[in-house]
Structure formats: C-alpha cells, structure tokens
Amino acid sequence: KAGVTQTPRYLIKTRGQQVTLSCSPISGHRSVSWYQQTPGQGLQFLFEYFSETQRNKGNFPGRFSGRQFSNSRSEMNVSTLELGDSALYLCASSLRAGGYEAFFGQGTRLTVV
Amino acid sequence: GQQLNQSPQSMFIQEGEDVSMNCTSSSIFNTWLWYKQEPGEGPVLLIALYKAGELTSNGRLTAQFGITRKDSFLNISASIPSDVGIYFCAGASGGGADGLTFGKGTHLIIQP
C-alpha cells in the first residue's frame, strides 16, 4: 500500500511569490491535514480537508489556503510569500476526520529567499 | 490554544539503556499519538492510544494514556542505535477541531 506522497520535495521561492504544494493521501483515506514544521514553533496545524470540504483551520493568516479534490488529493497554496514561511510543510492522511492515526508524508521543504 | 509540554527536550544515553519520556497537557485529549521523526523524513506513527489508562506496546516501545487524559508517556526498552531520532507526542480533542497538537519533541541520542 503506497504511503502519503508529497511533491515537490524541495522548493526555493522569492519573497512575494506564491507556491502550490501537492499531497496524495493513502488510498482510501479521505482526510488530509497540513502542518507547518519550523525549528522555533515545532509542528503546527494548518488545516484539514475531509471529503473536499475544509473541516477546520489553524491559526494561520489567509495567505495560507488549500483544497481537496474528489480523489482526495489535496493542494496547499501560500500567496505573497514571506521569509518566515520557510519551513517543512507536512501532509498527513487519515481514514477518519479529526486527525486520528494520521500518517505523514516526507514533506516539502520550502525556502523563501 | 492547547499546549503540550514534552520532556525531556533531549536525552543522551548508552546503547542498551531504557528510555522514558512524557507529555502533559493543560487540556483533556481523547487521543494520544506518539511519532518518531528522522532527518529529512516526515513523522512516523509509532503508537496510538484511545482510552484513559490504556497501555499499548509496539515491540520495545510501550506507551500509556494517563488516567486524567492530560498526560501520556512513552518507554523504549533496551535502546539500539536505530532508535536515534526525535520523538513527538500528539493529542487530539473531541472531534479533532484543532487537528493534532504536537509537543516540541524529545531528541534521543545514543552513544555506542
């Protein structure tokens, strides 16, 4: 059974640009959550999608958005990038909504210069 | 928001020693999860706990869901070099409205 796949693995962007990250969950999983990981703040919840609907959102500005498609694949978008957005962005998939037994991908390492 | 205090921050141990780490919360959680993360990888789920008082093992790893539902611990017995990594606890409240709340991690370093 394939795990969670995130693309791309690495990304370098310039301040002010926007970026889209992609996540393919484990087959059969309908919940996809996104997390930001930084050395200072640790792992922080961004948002969760379940059956193409955003179920909940963490404490991040509106520049961070996402969506989920009918095949459960999800994308996350960050607009008007800031230096502080440099982080490892992790996607996790679960069978059920609510973050239970979330399985993580390898992450996308975003560097904003 | 909810916060998890995970301790210790780091541990330097000898191969073969037992390890213990714990997490405490100011809020009640309905689910506790323990993850391990290695450099360049995403967190890997080790153990999931769903009931207060529950004790669950996964090989040399044992974790417990505290009776108060505000704490959990993870023990690793007879550590080996491949146990090196950062261990995170994570909690979810009813309905998972805030996703998973993570501790800051325990960095385990094993000296041969």
PDB file of C-alpha atoms in Angstrom:
ATOM      1  CA  LYS A   1       0.000   0.000   0.000  1.00  0.00           C
ATOM      2  CA  ALA A   2       1.576   3.287  -1.087  1.00  0.00           C
ATOM      3  CA  GLY A   3       2.135   5.895   1.605  1.00  0.00           C
ATOM      4  CA  VAL A   4       1.464   9.607   1.545  1.00  0.00           C
ATOM      5  CA  THR A   5       3.193  11.293  -1.380  1.00  0.00           C
ATOM      6  CA  GLN A   6       4.144  14.952  -1.358  1.00  0.00           C
ATOM      7  CA  THR A   7       5.536  16.905  -4.270  1.00  0.00           C
ATOM      8  CA  PRO A   8       7.830  18.605  -4.757  1.00  0.00           C
ATOM      9  CA  ARG A   9      10.331  17.588  -2.045  1.00  0.00           C
ATOM     10  CA  TYR A  10      12.236  20.850  -2.203  1.00  0.00           C
ATOM     11  CA  LEU A  11      11.314  24.313  -3.383  1.00  0.00           C
ATOM     12  CA  ILE A  12      13.036  27.685  -3.402  1.00  0.00           C
ATOM     13  CA  LYS A  13      10.898  30.772  -3.931  1.00  0.00           C
ATOM     14  CA  THR A  14      11.363  34.515  -3.738  1.00  0.00           C
ATOM     15  CA  ARG A  15       9.512  36.788  -1.340  1.00  0.00           C
ATOM     16  CA  GLY A  16       6.202  37.914  -2.764  1.00  0.00           C
ATOM     17  CA  GLN A  17       5.749  34.874  -4.985  1.00  0.00           C
ATOM     18  CA  GLN A  18       3.139  32.219  -4.440  1.00  0.00           C
ATOM     19  CA  VAL A  19       3.563  28.474  -4.188  1.00  0.00           C
ATOM     20  CA  THR A  20       1.398  25.376  -4.519  1.00  0.00           C
ATOM     21  CA  LEU A  21       2.240  22.117  -2.780  1.00  0.00           C
ATOM     22  CA  SER A  22       0.623  18.790  -3.566  1.00  0.00           C
ATOM     23  CA  CYS A  23      -0.305  15.789  -1.449  1.00  0.00           C
ATOM     24  CA  SER A  24      -1.658  12.382  -2.452  1.00  0.00           C
ATOM     25  CA  PRO A  25      -3.045  10.527   0.583  1.00  0.00           C
ATOM     26  CA  ILE A  26      -3.024   6.808   1.275  1.00  0.00           C
ATOM     27  CA  SER A  27      -5.572   5.051  -0.913  1.00  0.00           C
ATOM     28  CA  GLY A  28      -8.944   5.011   0.835  1.00  0.00           C
ATOM     29  CA  HIS A  29      -8.109   7.855   3.223  1.00  0.00           C
ATOM     30  CA  ARG A  30     -10.468  10.798   2.891  1.00  0.00           C
ATOM     31  CA  SER A  31      -8.959  13.154   5.434  1.00  0.00           C
ATOM     32  CA  VAL A  32      -5.924  15.235   4.548  1.00  0.00           C
ATOM     33  CA  SER A  33      -4.310  17.604   7.037  1.00  0.00           C
ATOM     34  CA  TRP A  34      -1.462  20.041   6.543  1.00  0.00           C
ATOM     35  CA  TYR A  35       1.149  21.026   9.110  1.00  0.00           C
ATOM     36  CA  GLN A  36       3.991  23.519   9.153  1.00  0.00           C
ATOM     37  CA  GLN A  37       7.191  22.478  10.921  1.00  0.00           C
ATOM     38  CA  THR A  38       9.847  25.008  11.943  1.00  0.00           C
ATOM     39  CA  PRO A  39      12.676  24.749  14.488  1.00  0.00           C
ATOM     40  CA  GLY A  40      11.164  27.508  16.600  1.00  0.00           C
ATOM     41  CA  GLN A  41       7.467  26.661  16.582  1.00  0.00           C
ATOM     42  CA  GLY A  42       7.580  22.912  16.011  1.00  0.00           C
ATOM     43  CA  LEU A  43       4.679  21.229  14.252  1.00  0.00           C
ATOM     44  CA  GLN A  44       1.653  23.462  13.835  1.00  0.00           C
ATOM     45  CA  PHE A  45      -1.707  22.557  12.364  1.00  0.00           C
ATOM     46  CA  LEU A  46      -2.681  24.478   9.224  1.00  0.00           C
ATOM     47  CA  PHE A  47      -5.971  22.919   8.097  1.00  0.00           C
ATOM     48  CA  GLU A  48      -7.823  19.691   7.466  1.00  0.00           C
ATOM     49  CA  TYR A  49      -9.889  18.647   4.489  1.00  0.00           C
ATOM     50  CA  PHE A  50     -12.389  15.831   4.516  1.00  0.00           C
ATOM     51  CA  SER A  51     -14.498  14.855   1.513  1.00  0.00           C
ATOM     52  CA  GLU A  52     -13.452  18.034  -0.358  1.00  0.00           C
ATOM     53  CA  THR A  53     -14.535  20.342   2.481  1.00  0.00           C
ATOM     54  CA  GLN A  54     -12.293  22.285   4.800  1.00  0.00           C
ATOM     55  CA  ARG A  55     -13.162  20.924   8.187  1.00  0.00           C
ATOM     56  CA  ASN A  56     -11.079  23.164  10.394  1.00  0.00           C
ATOM     57  CA  LYS A  57      -8.225  25.641  10.226  1.00  0.00           C
ATOM     58  CA  GLY A  58      -5.339  26.513  12.486  1.00  0.00           C
ATOM     59  CA  ASN A  59      -4.122  29.936  13.459  1.00  0.00           C
ATOM     60  CA  PHE A  60      -2.509  30.986  10.193  1.00  0.00           C
ATOM     61  CA  PRO A  61      -3.151  34.055   8.003  1.00  0.00           C
ATOM     62  CA  GLY A  62      -5.436  33.935   4.991  1.00  0.00           C
ATOM     63  CA  ARG A  63      -2.385  33.706   2.699  1.00  0.00           C
ATOM     64  CA  PHE A  64      -2.435  30.002   3.501  1.00  0.00           C
ATOM     65  CA  SER A  65      -5.201  28.149   1.712  1.00  0.00           C
ATOM     66  CA  GLY A  66      -5.931  24.704   0.428  1.00  0.00           C
ATOM     67  CA  ARG A  67      -8.333  22.485  -1.385  1.00  0.00           C
ATOM     68  CA  GLN A  68      -9.148  18.841  -1.811  1.00  0.00           C
ATOM     69  CA  PHE A  69     -10.225  17.089  -4.965  1.00  0.00           C
ATOM     70  CA  SER A  70     -12.756  14.307  -5.449  1.00  0.00           C
ATOM     71  CA  ASN A  71      -9.953  11.707  -5.469  1.00  0.00           C
ATOM     72  CA  SER A  72      -8.867  13.022  -2.012  1.00  0.00           C
ATOM     73  CA  ARG A  73      -5.666  14.549  -3.356  1.00  0.00           C
ATOM     74  CA  SER A  74      -5.012  17.908  -1.771  1.00  0.00           C
ATOM     75  CA  GLU A  75      -3.139  21.056  -2.611  1.00  0.00           C
ATOM     76  CA  MET A  76      -1.931  23.798  -0.353  1.00  0.00           C
ATOM     77  CA  ASN A  77      -1.264  27.314  -1.578  1.00  0.00           C
ATOM     78  CA  VAL A  78       0.690  30.115   0.043  1.00  0.00           C
ATOM     79  CA  SER A  79       0.430  33.540  -1.549  1.00  0.00           C
ATOM     80  CA  THR A  80       2.685  36.569  -1.115  1.00  0.00           C
ATOM     81  CA  LEU A  81       5.470  34.520   0.432  1.00  0.00           C
ATOM     82  CA  GLU A  82       7.408  35.893   3.381  1.00  0.00           C
ATOM     83  CA  LEU A  83      10.812  34.850   4.674  1.00  0.00           C
ATOM     84  CA  GLY A  84       9.116  33.408   7.751  1.00  0.00           C
ATOM     85  CA  ASP A  85       7.191  30.949   5.607  1.00  0.00           C
ATOM     86  CA  SER A  86      10.369  28.937   5.139  1.00  0.00           C
ATOM     87  CA  ALA A  87       9.568  25.593   6.711  1.00  0.00           C
ATOM     88  CA  LEU A  88       8.917  21.927   6.181  1.00  0.00           C
ATOM     89  CA  TYR A  89       5.297  21.503   5.112  1.00  0.00           C
ATOM     90  CA  LEU A  90       3.873  18.131   6.013  1.00  0.00           C
ATOM     91  CA  CYS A  91       0.743  16.476   4.784  1.00  0.00           C
ATOM     92  CA  ALA A  92      -0.976  13.733   6.766  1.00  0.00           C
ATOM     93  CA  SER A  93      -3.789  11.422   5.759  1.00  0.00           C
ATOM     94  CA  SER A  94      -6.298   9.631   7.952  1.00  0.00           C
ATOM     95  CA  LEU A  95      -9.216   7.292   7.404  1.00  0.00           C
ATOM     96  CA  ARG A  96     -11.427   9.405   9.632  1.00  0.00           C
ATOM     97  CA  ALA A  97     -11.712  13.129  10.135  1.00  0.00           C
ATOM     98  CA  GLY A  98     -10.184  14.673  13.228  1.00  0.00           C
ATOM     99  CA  GLY A  99      -6.545  13.667  12.920  1.00  0.00           C
ATOM    100  CA  TYR A 100      -6.888  10.166  14.330  1.00  0.00           C
ATOM    101  CA  GLU A 101      -3.929   7.950  13.380  1.00  0.00           C
ATOM    102  CA  ALA A 102      -2.536  10.455  10.911  1.00  0.00           C
ATOM    103  CA  PHE A 103       0.128   9.137   8.549  1.00  0.00           C
ATOM    104  CA  PHE A 104       2.607  11.700   7.291  1.00  0.00           C
ATOM    105  CA  GLY A 105       4.368  12.211   4.002  1.00  0.00           C
ATOM    106  CA  GLN A 106       8.044  13.139   3.736  1.00  0.00           C
ATOM    107  CA  GLY A 107       7.192  16.795   3.454  1.00  0.00           C
ATOM    108  CA  THR A 108       8.064  19.659   1.142  1.00  0.00           C
ATOM    109  CA  ARG A 109      10.984  21.791   2.250  1.00  0.00           C
ATOM    110  CA  LEU A 110      10.159  25.379   1.236  1.00  0.00           C
ATOM    111  CA  THR A 111      12.857  28.024   1.354  1.00  0.00           C
ATOM    112  CA  VAL A 112      11.879  31.642   0.771  1.00  0.00           C
ATOM    113  CA  VAL A 113      14.731  33.967  -0.192  1.00  0.00           C
TER     114      VAL A 113
ATOM    115  CA  GLY B   1      -4.884  27.257  22.365  1.00  0.00           C
ATOM    116  CA  GLN B   2      -3.945  23.854  23.648  1.00  0.00           C
ATOM    117  CA  GLN B   3      -0.325  23.242  24.586  1.00  0.00           C
ATOM    118  CA  LEU B   4       1.648  20.100  25.162  1.00  0.00           C
ATOM    119  CA  ASN B   5       4.702  20.057  27.379  1.00  0.00           C
ATOM    120  CA  GLN B   6       7.050  17.298  26.345  1.00  0.00           C
ATOM    121  CA  SER B   7      10.079  16.328  28.378  1.00  0.00           C
ATOM    122  CA  PRO B   8      12.923  15.884  28.361  1.00  0.00           C
ATOM    123  CA  GLN B   9      13.981  18.029  25.401  1.00  0.00           C
ATOM    124  CA  SER B  10      16.940  15.766  24.714  1.00  0.00           C
ATOM    125  CA  MET B  11      18.422  12.572  26.080  1.00  0.00           C
ATOM    126  CA  PHE B  12      21.952  11.260  25.770  1.00  0.00           C
ATOM    127  CA  ILE B  13      22.014   7.564  26.646  1.00  0.00           C
ATOM    128  CA  GLN B  14      24.130   4.490  26.216  1.00  0.00           C
ATOM    129  CA  GLU B  15      23.071   1.692  23.898  1.00  0.00           C
ATOM    130  CA  GLY B  16      21.068  -0.880  25.838  1.00  0.00           C
ATOM    131  CA  GLU B  17      19.581   1.596  28.319  1.00  0.00           C
ATOM    132  CA  ASP B  18      15.865   2.088  28.791  1.00  0.00           C
ATOM    133  CA  VAL B  19      14.309   5.441  27.874  1.00  0.00           C
ATOM    134  CA  SER B  20      11.304   7.251  29.251  1.00  0.00           C
ATOM    135  CA  MET B  21       9.681  10.449  28.006  1.00  0.00           C
ATOM    136  CA  ASN B  22       6.355  12.092  28.727  1.00  0.00           C
ATOM    137  CA  CYS B  23       3.871  14.711  27.700  1.00  0.00           C
ATOM    138  CA  THR B  24       1.470  16.745  29.787  1.00  0.00           C
ATOM    139  CA  SER B  25      -1.343  18.959  28.671  1.00  0.00           C
ATOM    140  CA  SER B  26      -3.418  21.739  30.150  1.00  0.00           C
ATOM    141  CA  SER B  27      -6.459  20.254  28.389  1.00  0.00           C
ATOM    142  CA  ILE B  28      -8.067  16.867  28.106  1.00  0.00           C
ATOM    143  CA  PHE B  29      -7.353  14.832  24.996  1.00  0.00           C
ATOM    144  CA  ASN B  30      -9.347  11.910  23.620  1.00  0.00           C
ATOM    145  CA  THR B  31      -6.464  10.508  21.618  1.00  0.00           C
ATOM    146  CA  TRP B  32      -2.722  10.417  22.220  1.00  0.00           C
ATOM    147  CA  LEU B  33      -0.277   9.530  19.480  1.00  0.00           C
ATOM    148  CA  TRP B  34       3.471   9.030  19.529  1.00  0.00           C
ATOM    149  CA  TYR B  35       5.596   9.691  16.450  1.00  0.00           C
ATOM    150  CA  LYS B  36       9.273   9.388  15.549  1.00  0.00           C
ATOM    151  CA  GLN B  37      10.955  11.642  13.028  1.00  0.00           C
ATOM    152  CA  GLU B  38      14.348  11.128  11.424  1.00  0.00           C
ATOM    153  CA  PRO B  39      16.283  13.767   9.469  1.00  0.00           C
ATOM    154  CA  GLY B  40      14.750  14.550   6.094  1.00  0.00           C
ATOM    155  CA  GLU B  41      11.644  12.477   6.755  1.00  0.00           C
ATOM    156  CA  GLY B  42       8.110  13.040   7.958  1.00  0.00           C
ATOM    157  CA  PRO B  43       6.966  11.773  11.372  1.00  0.00           C
ATOM    158  CA  VAL B  44       6.212   8.054  11.523  1.00  0.00           C
ATOM    159  CA  LEU B  45       3.368   6.867  13.734  1.00  0.00           C
ATOM    160  CA  LEU B  46       4.589   4.539  16.496  1.00  0.00           C
ATOM    161  CA  ILE B  47       1.637   4.076  18.849  1.00  0.00           C
ATOM    162  CA  ALA B  48      -1.945   5.348  19.068  1.00  0.00           C
ATOM    163  CA  LEU B  49      -3.901   5.453  22.352  1.00  0.00           C
ATOM    164  CA  TYR B  50      -7.651   5.953  22.593  1.00  0.00           C
ATOM    165  CA  LYS B  51      -8.746   5.247  26.164  1.00  0.00           C
ATOM    166  CA  ALA B  52      -7.733   6.682  29.523  1.00  0.00           C
ATOM    167  CA  GLY B  53      -5.485   4.187  31.274  1.00  0.00           C
ATOM    168  CA  GLU B  54      -4.736   2.294  28.067  1.00  0.00           C
ATOM    169  CA  LEU B  55      -1.281   0.732  27.870  1.00  0.00           C
ATOM    170  CA  THR B  56      -0.100  -0.298  24.412  1.00  0.00           C
ATOM    171  CA  SER B  57       3.115  -1.879  23.193  1.00  0.00           C
ATOM    172  CA  ASN B  58       4.799  -1.950  19.817  1.00  0.00           C
ATOM    173  CA  GLY B  59       7.899  -4.135  20.069  1.00  0.00           C
ATOM    174  CA  ARG B  60      10.288  -2.484  22.520  1.00  0.00           C
ATOM    175  CA  LEU B  61       8.045   0.593  22.763  1.00  0.00           C
ATOM    176  CA  THR B  62       5.325   0.970  25.366  1.00  0.00           C
ATOM    177  CA  ALA B  63       3.018   3.959  25.741  1.00  0.00           C
ATOM    178  CA  GLN B  64       0.268   4.800  28.194  1.00  0.00           C
ATOM    179  CA  PHE B  65      -2.708   7.157  28.106  1.00  0.00           C
ATOM    180  CA  GLY B  66      -2.893   8.855  31.503  1.00  0.00           C
ATOM    181  CA  ILE B  67      -5.947   8.390  33.711  1.00  0.00           C
ATOM    182  CA  THR B  68      -6.576  12.154  33.829  1.00  0.00           C
ATOM    183  CA  ARG B  69      -6.451  12.233  29.992  1.00  0.00           C
ATOM    184  CA  LYS B  70      -3.982  15.079  30.296  1.00  0.00           C
ATOM    185  CA  ASP B  71      -0.772  13.100  30.008  1.00  0.00           C
ATOM    186  CA  SER B  72       0.970  10.235  28.269  1.00  0.00           C
ATOM    187  CA  PHE B  73       4.346   8.583  28.428  1.00  0.00           C
ATOM    188  CA  LEU B  74       6.500   6.540  26.075  1.00  0.00           C
ATOM    189  CA  ASN B  75       9.090   3.999  27.172  1.00  0.00           C
ATOM    190  CA  ILE B  76      11.724   2.406  24.967  1.00  0.00           C
ATOM    191  CA  SER B  77      13.436  -0.648  26.391  1.00  0.00           C
ATOM    192  CA  ALA B  78      16.984  -1.798  25.566  1.00  0.00           C
ATOM    193  CA  SER B  79      17.727   1.067  23.158  1.00  0.00           C
ATOM    194  CA  ILE B  80      19.592   0.375  19.934  1.00  0.00           C
ATOM    195  CA  PRO B  81      21.347   2.780  17.520  1.00  0.00           C
ATOM    196  CA  SER B  82      18.391   2.938  15.127  1.00  0.00           C
ATOM    197  CA  ASP B  83      16.235   4.411  17.915  1.00  0.00           C
ATOM    198  CA  VAL B  84      18.012   7.731  17.352  1.00  0.00           C
ATOM    199  CA  GLY B  85      15.628  10.460  16.264  1.00  0.00           C
ATOM    200  CA  ILE B  86      13.121  12.974  17.550  1.00  0.00           C
ATOM    201  CA  TYR B  87      10.060  11.591  19.316  1.00  0.00           C
ATOM    202  CA  PHE B  88       6.866  13.640  19.327  1.00  0.00           C
ATOM    203  CA  CYS B  89       3.710  13.224  21.310  1.00  0.00           C
ATOM    204  CA  ALA B  90       0.479  14.482  19.777  1.00  0.00           C
ATOM    205  CA  GLY B  91      -3.015  14.837  21.139  1.00  0.00           C
ATOM    206  CA  ALA B  92      -6.432  15.242  19.593  1.00  0.00           C
ATOM    207  CA  SER B  93      -9.507  16.528  21.404  1.00  0.00           C
ATOM    208  CA  GLY B  94     -13.075  15.519  20.708  1.00  0.00           C
ATOM    209  CA  GLY B  95     -13.894  15.956  17.059  1.00  0.00           C
ATOM    210  CA  GLY B  96     -10.345  16.999  16.267  1.00  0.00           C
ATOM    211  CA  ALA B  97     -11.398  20.587  15.781  1.00  0.00           C
ATOM    212  CA  ASP B  98      -7.841  21.811  16.125  1.00  0.00           C
ATOM    213  CA  GLY B  99      -6.167  18.930  14.329  1.00  0.00           C
ATOM    214  CA  LEU B 100      -3.337  17.291  16.200  1.00  0.00           C
ATOM    215  CA  THR B 101      -1.499  19.322  18.840  1.00  0.00           C
ATOM    216  CA  PHE B 102       2.170  18.355  18.982  1.00  0.00           C
ATOM    217  CA  GLY B 103       4.765  18.525  21.709  1.00  0.00           C
ATOM    218  CA  LYS B 104       8.134  20.093  20.902  1.00  0.00           C
ATOM    219  CA  GLY B 105       9.824  16.700  20.732  1.00  0.00           C
ATOM    220  CA  THR B 106      12.430  14.685  22.617  1.00  0.00           C
ATOM    221  CA  HIS B 107      15.719  14.338  20.784  1.00  0.00           C
ATOM    222  CA  LEU B 108      17.178  10.899  21.533  1.00  0.00           C
ATOM    223  CA  ILE B 109      20.909  10.464  21.059  1.00  0.00           C
ATOM    224  CA  ILE B 110      22.536   7.103  21.676  1.00  0.00           C
ATOM    225  CA  GLN B 111      26.205   6.788  22.464  1.00  0.00           C
ATOM    226  CA  PRO B 112      27.746   3.447  21.475  1.00  0.00           C
TER     227      PRO B 112
END
